[in-house]
CSV table of C-alpha atoms and ligand atoms in Angstrom, one decimal:
chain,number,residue,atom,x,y,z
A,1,UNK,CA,76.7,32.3,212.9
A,2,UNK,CA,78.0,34.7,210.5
A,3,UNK,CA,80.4,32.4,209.2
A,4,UNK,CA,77.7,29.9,208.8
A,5,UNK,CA,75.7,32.3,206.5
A,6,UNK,CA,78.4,33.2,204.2
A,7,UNK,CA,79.3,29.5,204.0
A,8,UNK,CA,75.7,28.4,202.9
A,9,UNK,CA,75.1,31.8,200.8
A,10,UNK,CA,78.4,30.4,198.8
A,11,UNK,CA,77.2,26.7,198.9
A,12,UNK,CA,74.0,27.7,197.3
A,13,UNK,CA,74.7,30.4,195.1
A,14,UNK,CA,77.3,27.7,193.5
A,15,UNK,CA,74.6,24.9,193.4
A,16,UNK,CA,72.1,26.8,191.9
A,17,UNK,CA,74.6,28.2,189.1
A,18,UNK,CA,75.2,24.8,188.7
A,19,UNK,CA,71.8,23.4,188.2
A,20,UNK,CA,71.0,21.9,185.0
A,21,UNK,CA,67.1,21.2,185.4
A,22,UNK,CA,64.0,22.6,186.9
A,23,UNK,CA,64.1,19.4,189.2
A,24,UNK,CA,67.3,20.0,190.6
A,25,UNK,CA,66.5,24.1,191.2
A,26,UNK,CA,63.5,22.7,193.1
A,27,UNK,CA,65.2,20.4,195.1
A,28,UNK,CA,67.5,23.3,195.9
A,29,UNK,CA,64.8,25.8,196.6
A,30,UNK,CA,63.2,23.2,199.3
A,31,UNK,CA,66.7,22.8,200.8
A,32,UNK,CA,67.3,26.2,201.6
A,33,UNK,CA,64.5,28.3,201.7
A,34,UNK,CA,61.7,25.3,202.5
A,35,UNK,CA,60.1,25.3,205.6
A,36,UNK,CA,62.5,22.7,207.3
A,37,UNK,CA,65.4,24.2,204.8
A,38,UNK,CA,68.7,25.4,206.1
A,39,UNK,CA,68.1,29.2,205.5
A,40,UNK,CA,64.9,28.7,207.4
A,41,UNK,CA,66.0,27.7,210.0
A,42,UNK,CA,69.0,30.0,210.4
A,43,UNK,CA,66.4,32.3,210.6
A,44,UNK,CA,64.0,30.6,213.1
A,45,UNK,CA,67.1,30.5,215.2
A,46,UNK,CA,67.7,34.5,215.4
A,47,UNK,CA,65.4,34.6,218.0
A,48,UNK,CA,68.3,32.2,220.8
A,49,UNK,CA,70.8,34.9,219.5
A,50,UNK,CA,72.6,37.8,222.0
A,51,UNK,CA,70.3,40.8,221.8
A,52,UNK,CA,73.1,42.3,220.2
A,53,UNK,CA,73.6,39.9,217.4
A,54,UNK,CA,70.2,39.4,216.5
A,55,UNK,CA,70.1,43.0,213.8
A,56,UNK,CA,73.6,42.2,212.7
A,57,UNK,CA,72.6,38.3,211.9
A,58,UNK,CA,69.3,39.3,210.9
A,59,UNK,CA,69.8,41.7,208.3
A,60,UNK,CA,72.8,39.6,206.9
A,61,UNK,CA,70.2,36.4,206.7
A,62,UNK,CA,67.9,38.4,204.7
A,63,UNK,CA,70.1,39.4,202.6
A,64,UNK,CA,71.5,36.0,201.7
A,65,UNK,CA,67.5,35.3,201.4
A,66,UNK,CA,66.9,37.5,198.9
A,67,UNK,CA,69.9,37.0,197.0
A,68,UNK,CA,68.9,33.2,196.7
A,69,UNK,CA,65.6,33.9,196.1
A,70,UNK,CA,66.9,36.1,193.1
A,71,UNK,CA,69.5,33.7,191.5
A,72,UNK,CA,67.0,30.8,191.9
A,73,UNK,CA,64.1,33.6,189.4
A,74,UNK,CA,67.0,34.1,187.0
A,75,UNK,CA,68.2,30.5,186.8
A,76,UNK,CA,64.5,29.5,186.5
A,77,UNK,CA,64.1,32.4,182.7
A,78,UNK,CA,67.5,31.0,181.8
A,79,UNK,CA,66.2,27.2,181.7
A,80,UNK,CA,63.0,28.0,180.0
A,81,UNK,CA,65.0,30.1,177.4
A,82,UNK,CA,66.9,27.4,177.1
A,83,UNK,CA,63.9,24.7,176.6
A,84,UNK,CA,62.2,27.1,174.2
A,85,UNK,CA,65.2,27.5,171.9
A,86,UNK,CA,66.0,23.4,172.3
A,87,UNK,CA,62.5,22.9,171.2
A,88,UNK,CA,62.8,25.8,167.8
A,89,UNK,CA,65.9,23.6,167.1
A,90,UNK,CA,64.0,20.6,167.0
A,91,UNK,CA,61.1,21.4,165.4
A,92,UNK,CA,62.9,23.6,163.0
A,93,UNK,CA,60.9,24.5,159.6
A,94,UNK,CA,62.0,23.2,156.2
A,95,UNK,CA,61.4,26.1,154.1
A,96,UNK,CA,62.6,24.1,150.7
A,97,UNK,CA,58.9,21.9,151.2
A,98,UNK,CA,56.5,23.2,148.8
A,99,UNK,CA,53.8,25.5,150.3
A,100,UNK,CA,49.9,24.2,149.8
A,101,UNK,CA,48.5,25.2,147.4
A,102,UNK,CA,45.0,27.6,147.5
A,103,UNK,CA,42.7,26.8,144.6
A,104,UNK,CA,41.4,30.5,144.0
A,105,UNK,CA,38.5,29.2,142.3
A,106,UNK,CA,37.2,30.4,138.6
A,107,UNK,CA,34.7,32.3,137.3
A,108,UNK,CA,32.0,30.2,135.6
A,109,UNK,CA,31.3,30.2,131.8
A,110,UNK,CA,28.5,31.8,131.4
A,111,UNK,CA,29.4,34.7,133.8
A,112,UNK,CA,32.7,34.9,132.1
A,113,UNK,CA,30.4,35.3,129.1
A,114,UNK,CA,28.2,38.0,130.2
A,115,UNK,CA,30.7,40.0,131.7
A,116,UNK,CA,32.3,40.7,128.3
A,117,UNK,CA,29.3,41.4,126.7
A,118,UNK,CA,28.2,43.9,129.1
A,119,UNK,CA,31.8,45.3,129.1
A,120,UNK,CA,31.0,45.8,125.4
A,121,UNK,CA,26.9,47.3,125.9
A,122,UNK,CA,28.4,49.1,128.4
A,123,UNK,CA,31.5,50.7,126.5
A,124,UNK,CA,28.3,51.7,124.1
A,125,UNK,CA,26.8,53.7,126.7
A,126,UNK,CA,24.1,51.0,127.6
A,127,UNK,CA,22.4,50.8,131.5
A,128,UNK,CA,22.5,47.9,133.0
A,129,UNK,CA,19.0,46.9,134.8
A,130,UNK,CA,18.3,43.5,136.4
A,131,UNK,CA,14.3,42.3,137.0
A,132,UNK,CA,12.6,40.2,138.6
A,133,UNK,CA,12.6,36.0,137.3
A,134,UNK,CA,9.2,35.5,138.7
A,135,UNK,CA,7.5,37.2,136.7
A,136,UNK,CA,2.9,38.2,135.6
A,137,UNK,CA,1.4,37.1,132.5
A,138,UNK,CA,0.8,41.0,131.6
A,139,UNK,CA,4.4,41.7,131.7
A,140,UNK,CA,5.5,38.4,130.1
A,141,UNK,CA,3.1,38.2,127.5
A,142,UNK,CA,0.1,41.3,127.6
A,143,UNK,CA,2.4,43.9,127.7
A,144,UNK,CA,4.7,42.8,124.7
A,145,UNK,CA,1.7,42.2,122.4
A,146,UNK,CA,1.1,39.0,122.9
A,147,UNK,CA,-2.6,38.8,124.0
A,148,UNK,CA,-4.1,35.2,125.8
A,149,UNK,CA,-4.8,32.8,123.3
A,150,UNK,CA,-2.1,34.1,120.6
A,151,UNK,CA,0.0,31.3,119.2
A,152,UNK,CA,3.2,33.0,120.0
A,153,UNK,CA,2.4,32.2,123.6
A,154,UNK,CA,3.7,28.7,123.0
A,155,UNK,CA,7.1,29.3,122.1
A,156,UNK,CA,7.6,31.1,125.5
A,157,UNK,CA,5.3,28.2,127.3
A,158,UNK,CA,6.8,28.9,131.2
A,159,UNK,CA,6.3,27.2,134.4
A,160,UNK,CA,3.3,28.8,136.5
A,161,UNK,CA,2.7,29.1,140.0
A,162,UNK,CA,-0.7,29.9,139.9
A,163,UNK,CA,-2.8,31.4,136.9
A,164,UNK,CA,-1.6,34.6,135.9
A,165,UNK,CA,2.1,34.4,138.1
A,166,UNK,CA,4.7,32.2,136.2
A,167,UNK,CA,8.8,32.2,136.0
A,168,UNK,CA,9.9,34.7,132.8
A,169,UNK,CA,10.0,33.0,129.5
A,170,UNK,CA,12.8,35.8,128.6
A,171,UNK,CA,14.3,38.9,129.8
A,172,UNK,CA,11.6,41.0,127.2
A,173,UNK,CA,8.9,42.1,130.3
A,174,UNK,CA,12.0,44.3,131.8
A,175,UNK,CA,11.6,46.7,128.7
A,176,UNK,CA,8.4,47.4,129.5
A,177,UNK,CA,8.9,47.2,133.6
A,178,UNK,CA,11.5,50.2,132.5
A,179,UNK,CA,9.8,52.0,130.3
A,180,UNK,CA,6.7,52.2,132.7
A,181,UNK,CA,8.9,53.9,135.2
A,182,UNK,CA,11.4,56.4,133.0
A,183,UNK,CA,10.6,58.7,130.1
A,184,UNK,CA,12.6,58.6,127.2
A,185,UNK,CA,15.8,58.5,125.8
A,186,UNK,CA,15.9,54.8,127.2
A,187,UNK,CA,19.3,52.8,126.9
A,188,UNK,CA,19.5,49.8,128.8
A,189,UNK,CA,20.8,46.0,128.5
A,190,UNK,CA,18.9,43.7,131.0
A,191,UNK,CA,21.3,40.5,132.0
A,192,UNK,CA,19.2,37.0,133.7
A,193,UNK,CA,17.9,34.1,133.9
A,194,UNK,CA,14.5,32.5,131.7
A,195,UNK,CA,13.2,29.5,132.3
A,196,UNK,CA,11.3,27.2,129.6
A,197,UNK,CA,9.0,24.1,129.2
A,198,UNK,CA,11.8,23.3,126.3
A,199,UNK,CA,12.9,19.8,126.3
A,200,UNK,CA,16.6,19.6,127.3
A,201,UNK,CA,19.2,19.3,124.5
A,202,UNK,CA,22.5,20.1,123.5
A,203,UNK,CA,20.7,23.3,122.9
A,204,UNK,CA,18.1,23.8,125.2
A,205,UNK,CA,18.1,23.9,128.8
A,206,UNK,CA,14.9,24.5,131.3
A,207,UNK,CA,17.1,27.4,132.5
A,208,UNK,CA,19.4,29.5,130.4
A,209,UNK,CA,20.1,33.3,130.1
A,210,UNK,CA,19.2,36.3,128.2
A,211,UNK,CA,20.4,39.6,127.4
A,212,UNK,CA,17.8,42.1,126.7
A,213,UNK,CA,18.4,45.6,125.0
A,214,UNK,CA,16.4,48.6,124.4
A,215,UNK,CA,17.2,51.6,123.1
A,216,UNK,CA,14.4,54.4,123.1
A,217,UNK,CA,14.7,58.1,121.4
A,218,UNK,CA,13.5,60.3,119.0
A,219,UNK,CA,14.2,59.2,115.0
A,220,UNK,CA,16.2,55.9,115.8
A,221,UNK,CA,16.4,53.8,112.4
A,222,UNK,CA,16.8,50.7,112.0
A,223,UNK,CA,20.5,51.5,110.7
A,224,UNK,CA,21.3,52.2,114.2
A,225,UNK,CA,20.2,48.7,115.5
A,226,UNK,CA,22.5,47.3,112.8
A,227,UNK,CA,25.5,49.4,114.1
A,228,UNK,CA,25.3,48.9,117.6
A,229,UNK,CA,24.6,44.8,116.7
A,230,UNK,CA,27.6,44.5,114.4
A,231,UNK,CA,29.8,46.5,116.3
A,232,UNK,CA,29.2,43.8,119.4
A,233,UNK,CA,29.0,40.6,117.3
A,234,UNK,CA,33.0,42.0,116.0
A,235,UNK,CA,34.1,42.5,119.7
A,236,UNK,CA,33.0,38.8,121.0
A,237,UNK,CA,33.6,37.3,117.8
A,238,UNK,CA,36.6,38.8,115.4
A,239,UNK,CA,36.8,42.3,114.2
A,240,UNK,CA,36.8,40.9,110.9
A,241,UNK,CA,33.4,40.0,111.2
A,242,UNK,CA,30.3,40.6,108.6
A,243,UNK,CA,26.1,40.5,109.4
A,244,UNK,CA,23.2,39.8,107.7
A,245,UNK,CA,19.7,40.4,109.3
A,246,UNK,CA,16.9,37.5,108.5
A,247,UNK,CA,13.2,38.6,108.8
A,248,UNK,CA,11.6,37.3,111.6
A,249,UNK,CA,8.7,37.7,113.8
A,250,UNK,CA,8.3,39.1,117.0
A,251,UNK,CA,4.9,40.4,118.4
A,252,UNK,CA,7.0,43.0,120.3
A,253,UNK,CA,9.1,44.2,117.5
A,254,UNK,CA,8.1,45.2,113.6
A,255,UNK,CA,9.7,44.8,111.7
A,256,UNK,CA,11.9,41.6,113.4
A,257,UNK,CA,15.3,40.1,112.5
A,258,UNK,CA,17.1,37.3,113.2
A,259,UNK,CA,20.6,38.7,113.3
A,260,UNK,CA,23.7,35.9,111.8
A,261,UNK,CA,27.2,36.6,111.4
A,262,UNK,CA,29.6,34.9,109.1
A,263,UNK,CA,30.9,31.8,110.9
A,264,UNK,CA,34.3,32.9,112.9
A,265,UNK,CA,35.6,29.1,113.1
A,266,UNK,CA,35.6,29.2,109.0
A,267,UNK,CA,35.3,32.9,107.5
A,268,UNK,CA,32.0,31.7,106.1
A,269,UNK,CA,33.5,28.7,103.9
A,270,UNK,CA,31.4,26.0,105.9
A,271,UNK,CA,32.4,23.8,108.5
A,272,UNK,CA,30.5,22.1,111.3
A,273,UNK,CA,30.3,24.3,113.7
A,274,UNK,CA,28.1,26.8,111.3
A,275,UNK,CA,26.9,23.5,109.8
A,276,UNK,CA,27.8,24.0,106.4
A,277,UNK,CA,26.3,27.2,105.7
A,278,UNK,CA,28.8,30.1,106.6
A,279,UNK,CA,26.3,31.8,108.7
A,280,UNK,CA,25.3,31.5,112.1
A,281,UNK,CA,22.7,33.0,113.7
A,282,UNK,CA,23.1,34.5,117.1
A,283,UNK,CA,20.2,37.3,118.0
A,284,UNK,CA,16.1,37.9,117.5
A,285,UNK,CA,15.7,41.9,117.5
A,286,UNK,CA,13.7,44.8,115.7
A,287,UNK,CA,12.3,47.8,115.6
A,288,UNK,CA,9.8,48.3,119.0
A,289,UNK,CA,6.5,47.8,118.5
A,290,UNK,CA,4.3,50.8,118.4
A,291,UNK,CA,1.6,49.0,120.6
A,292,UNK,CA,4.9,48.4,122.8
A,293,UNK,CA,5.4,52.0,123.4
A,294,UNK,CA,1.3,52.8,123.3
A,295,UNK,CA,0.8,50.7,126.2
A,296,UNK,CA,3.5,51.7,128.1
A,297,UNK,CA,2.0,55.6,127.5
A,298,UNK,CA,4.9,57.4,124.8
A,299,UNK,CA,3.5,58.4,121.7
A,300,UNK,CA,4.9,56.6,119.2
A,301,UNK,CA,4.8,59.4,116.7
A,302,UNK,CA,7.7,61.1,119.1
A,303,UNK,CA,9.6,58.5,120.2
A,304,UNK,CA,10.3,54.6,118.4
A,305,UNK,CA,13.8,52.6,119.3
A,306,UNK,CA,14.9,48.7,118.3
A,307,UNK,CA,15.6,46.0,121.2
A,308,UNK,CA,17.4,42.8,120.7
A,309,UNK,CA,17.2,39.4,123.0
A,310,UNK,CA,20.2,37.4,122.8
A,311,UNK,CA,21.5,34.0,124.6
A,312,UNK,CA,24.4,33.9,126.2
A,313,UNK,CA,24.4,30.6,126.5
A,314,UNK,CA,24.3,30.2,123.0
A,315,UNK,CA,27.2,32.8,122.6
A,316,UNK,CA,29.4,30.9,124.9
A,317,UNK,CA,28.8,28.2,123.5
A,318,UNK,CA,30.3,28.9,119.9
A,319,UNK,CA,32.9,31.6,121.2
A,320,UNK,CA,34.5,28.5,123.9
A,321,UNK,CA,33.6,26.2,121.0
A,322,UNK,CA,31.2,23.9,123.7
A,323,UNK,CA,28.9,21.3,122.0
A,324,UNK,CA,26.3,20.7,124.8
A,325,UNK,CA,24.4,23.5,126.8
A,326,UNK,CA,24.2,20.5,129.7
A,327,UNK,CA,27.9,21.2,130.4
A,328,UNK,CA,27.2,24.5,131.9
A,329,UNK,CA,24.6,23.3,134.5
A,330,UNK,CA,26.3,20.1,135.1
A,331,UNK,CA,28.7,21.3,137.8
A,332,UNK,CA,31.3,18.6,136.8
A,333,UNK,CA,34.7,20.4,138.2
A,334,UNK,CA,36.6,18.8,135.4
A,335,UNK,CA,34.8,20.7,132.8
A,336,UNK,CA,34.8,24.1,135.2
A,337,UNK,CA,38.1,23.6,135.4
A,338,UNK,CA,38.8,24.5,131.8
A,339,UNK,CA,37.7,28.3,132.4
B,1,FA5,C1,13.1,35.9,122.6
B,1,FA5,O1,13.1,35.3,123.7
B,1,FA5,C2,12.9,37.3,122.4
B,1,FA5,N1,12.4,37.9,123.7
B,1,FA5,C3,14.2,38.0,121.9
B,1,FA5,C4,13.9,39.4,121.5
B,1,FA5,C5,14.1,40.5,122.3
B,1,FA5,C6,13.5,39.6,120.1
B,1,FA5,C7,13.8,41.8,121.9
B,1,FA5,C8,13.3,40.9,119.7
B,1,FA5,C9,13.5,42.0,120.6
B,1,FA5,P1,13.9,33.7,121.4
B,1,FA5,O2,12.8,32.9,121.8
B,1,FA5,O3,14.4,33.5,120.0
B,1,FA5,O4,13.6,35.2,121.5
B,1,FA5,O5,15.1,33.6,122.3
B,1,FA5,C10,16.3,34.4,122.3
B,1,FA5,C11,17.5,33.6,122.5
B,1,FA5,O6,17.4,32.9,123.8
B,1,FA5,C12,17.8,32.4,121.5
B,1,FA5,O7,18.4,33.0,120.4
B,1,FA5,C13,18.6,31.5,122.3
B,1,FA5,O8,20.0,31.9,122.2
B,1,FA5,C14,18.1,31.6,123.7
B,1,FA5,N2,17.3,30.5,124.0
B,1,FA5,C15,15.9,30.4,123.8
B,1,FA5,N3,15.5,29.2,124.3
B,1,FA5,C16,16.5,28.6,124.9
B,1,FA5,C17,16.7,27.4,125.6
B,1,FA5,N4,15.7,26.5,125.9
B,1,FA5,N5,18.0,27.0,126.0
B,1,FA5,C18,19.0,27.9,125.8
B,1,FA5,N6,18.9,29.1,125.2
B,1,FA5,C19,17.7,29.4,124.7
C-alpha cells in the first residue's frame, strides 16, 4: 500500500507539473482527488487495512493529499499568471498613437472683454457691484431724473412685465440701488446685462452689456472723470492714446459728455473703422446730477462725483476689430473659435 502511495504521489505530482491548461489540471484533480479518484479511494480503503497499518497508511495518504491539493493551487496562480501576461502581450499599448485631444473650451468675447476692463477699474481702486436685470420704473427711470412722460424715456424704451416692473434699459439704476444703501466716498463699476426695444443691427442688439461707474466724494471735478477715463481708454486701446469730451445730455448727469478717443486703427488720419473722422466715440458720462444725489438723501453741497456708462460690446467690437454685434450672440463655434 505504501508503495502504491508513493507511486501515485510521483505520478501526479509529475502530471500536474506537466499540465499545460486549466482543462487538463481539472481532469487531473477529478482523477485523483474526485470522489471515484484514485487517492480517494486509497483512502476509502484504510478502513480493510491491519489495525496496525491503518495510522502509518493514513497519515502518509494525507499527506500525499495535501501535497496534491497544494501543487494543483500553485499550478492553478501560475496558469492565470501566465494568461494575464499572454493577454498584456497581445493587447499591448502603442504609445507612438497620438493621444485625443481635450478641447478646453474659450472664454467668450465679451467676457474676455469685461474682464480687462475691470482688471483696469479695478487696478484704479474701483468696487465691483452686480444688480439686479429685472429691474422698477423708479430705479430705471424716477430715480435718475427721468420723471413719466419725459422724452428721454424713449431712448431707454424696455421690455415690461407688468406696469411699473420692466428688464433694465442700462446698468444706471445700480448707482442709485448703491448709493441708497452706503454713505459716501462711493467707488464702484457695475458690470451686466440691458436689454432694449432697439432694432437689431450690426450695432444694436435686444441684449448687450454695460459698465456703469460712479465715483462719489467731497470736491470731485470734472478733471478727475477725465483722468480716470483717459487713463482706461490708453490701457484697452494704446497708451498712445488722446480724448476729447462731446457735450451731451443725460438727465442723470450735468453737465454730460460723450467721451471719443482718437481712432487706434489710424492715429486719427481716417480710415473706416473711425469712418473717416479720426475720432471714435466710446462712452456717455458727467458730472452726477444733484437731484441724483438729493433723492438718494446726500447733500449735494458736501458731496458731488461723475459716472460714466460704457458698452462693452461696443468696445470689443473695435478693440477685436468685429463688424457685427450679431456675431457675439450668434453662438456659431467657428467665430467663438477665434477667441
Ligand atoms: C446710457 O445708457 C447711460 N446710462 C450711460 C451713462 C451712465 C451716461 C452714467 C452718463 C453717466 P447710452 O444709451 O448712450 O447711455 O448707452 C451707453 C452705451 O451702451 C452705448 O455707448 C453703447 O455702447 C451701448 N448700447 C446702447 N444701446 C445698445 C444696443 N442696442 N446694442 C448694443 N450696445 C448698446
Amino acid at each position: 500500500m505504501k508503495e502504491t502511495l508513493e507511486k501515485l504521489k510521483e505520478t501526479s505530482i509529475d502530471l500536474i507539473k506537466n499540465a499545460v491548461n486549466f482543462d487538463e489540471l481539472e481532469k487531473l484533480r477529478v482523477r485523483y482527488l474526485g470522489k471515484k479518484g484514485e487517492l480517494t479511494t486509497v483512502l476509502k480503503g484504510l478502513g480493510k487495512l491491519p489495525k496496525e497499518e491503518k495510522p502509518i497508511i493514513g497519515k502518509l495518504a494525507n499527506i500525499v493529499k495535501l501535497e496534491i491539493t497544494d501543487l494543483l493551487d500553485e499550478k492553478i496562480q501560475t496558469l492565470e499568471k501566465k494568461k494575464l501576461e499572454e493577454k498584456i502581450m497581445k493587447e499591448s499599448i502603442d504609445i507612438t498613437l497620438p493621444g485625443r485631444r481635450l478641447d478646453p473650451g474659450r472664454i467668450h468675447p465679451i467676457t474676455k472683454i469685461l474682464m480687462e476692463i475691470k482688471e483696469v477699474f479695478v487696478g484704479l481702486g474701483f468696487a465691483v457691484v452686480e444688480g439686479p436685470d429685472v429691474e422698477t420704473e423708479y430705479y430705471n427711470f424716477e430715480a435718475l431724473n427721468i420723471p413719466v412722460d419725459h422724452p428721454s424715456r424713449e431712448m431707454w424704451d424696455s421690455f415690461y412685465f407688468k406696469p411699473g416692473l420692466l428688464l433694465r434699459s442700462h446698468t444706471s439704476p445700480v448707482q442709485v440701488r448703491v448709493m441708497e444703501k452706503q454713505k459716501p466716498p462711493i467707488k464702484i463699476i457695475v458690470p451686466g446685462k440691458c436689454y432694449r426695444r432697439d432694432s437689431v443691427d450690426a450695432t444694436h442688439h435686444w441684449m448687450f452689456h454695460q459698465l456703469e461707474g460712479l465715483l462719489i466724494d467731497e470736491r470731485v471735478t470734472f478733471a478727475d472723470l477725465k483722468g480716470v477715463l483717459l487713463e482706461f481708454a490708453r490701457r484697452i486701446f494704446g497708451k498712445e492714446r488722446r480724448a476729447k469730451f462731446i457735450p451731451s445730455y443725460f438727465p442723470f448727469t450735468e453737465p454730460s459728455a460723450e467721451m471719443a478717443i482718437d481712432c487706434f486703427a489710424c492715429n486719427g488720419k481716417g480710415c473706416n473703422i473711425c469712418k473717416q473722422s479720426g475720432w471714435i466715440e466710446i462712452l456717455g458720462a458727467g458730472m452726477v446730477n444733484p437731484k441724483v444725489l438729493k433723492a438718494v438723501g446726500y447733500d449735494p453741497e458736501i458731496y458731488n462725483g461723475f459716472a460714466f456708462g460704457l458698452g462693452p460690446d461696443r468696445i470689443a467690437m473695435l478693440k477685436y476689430r468685429i463688424n457685427d454685434i450679431r456675431l457675439f450672440y450668434d453662438n456659431d463655434l467657428r467665430f467663438l473659435e477665434q477667441f
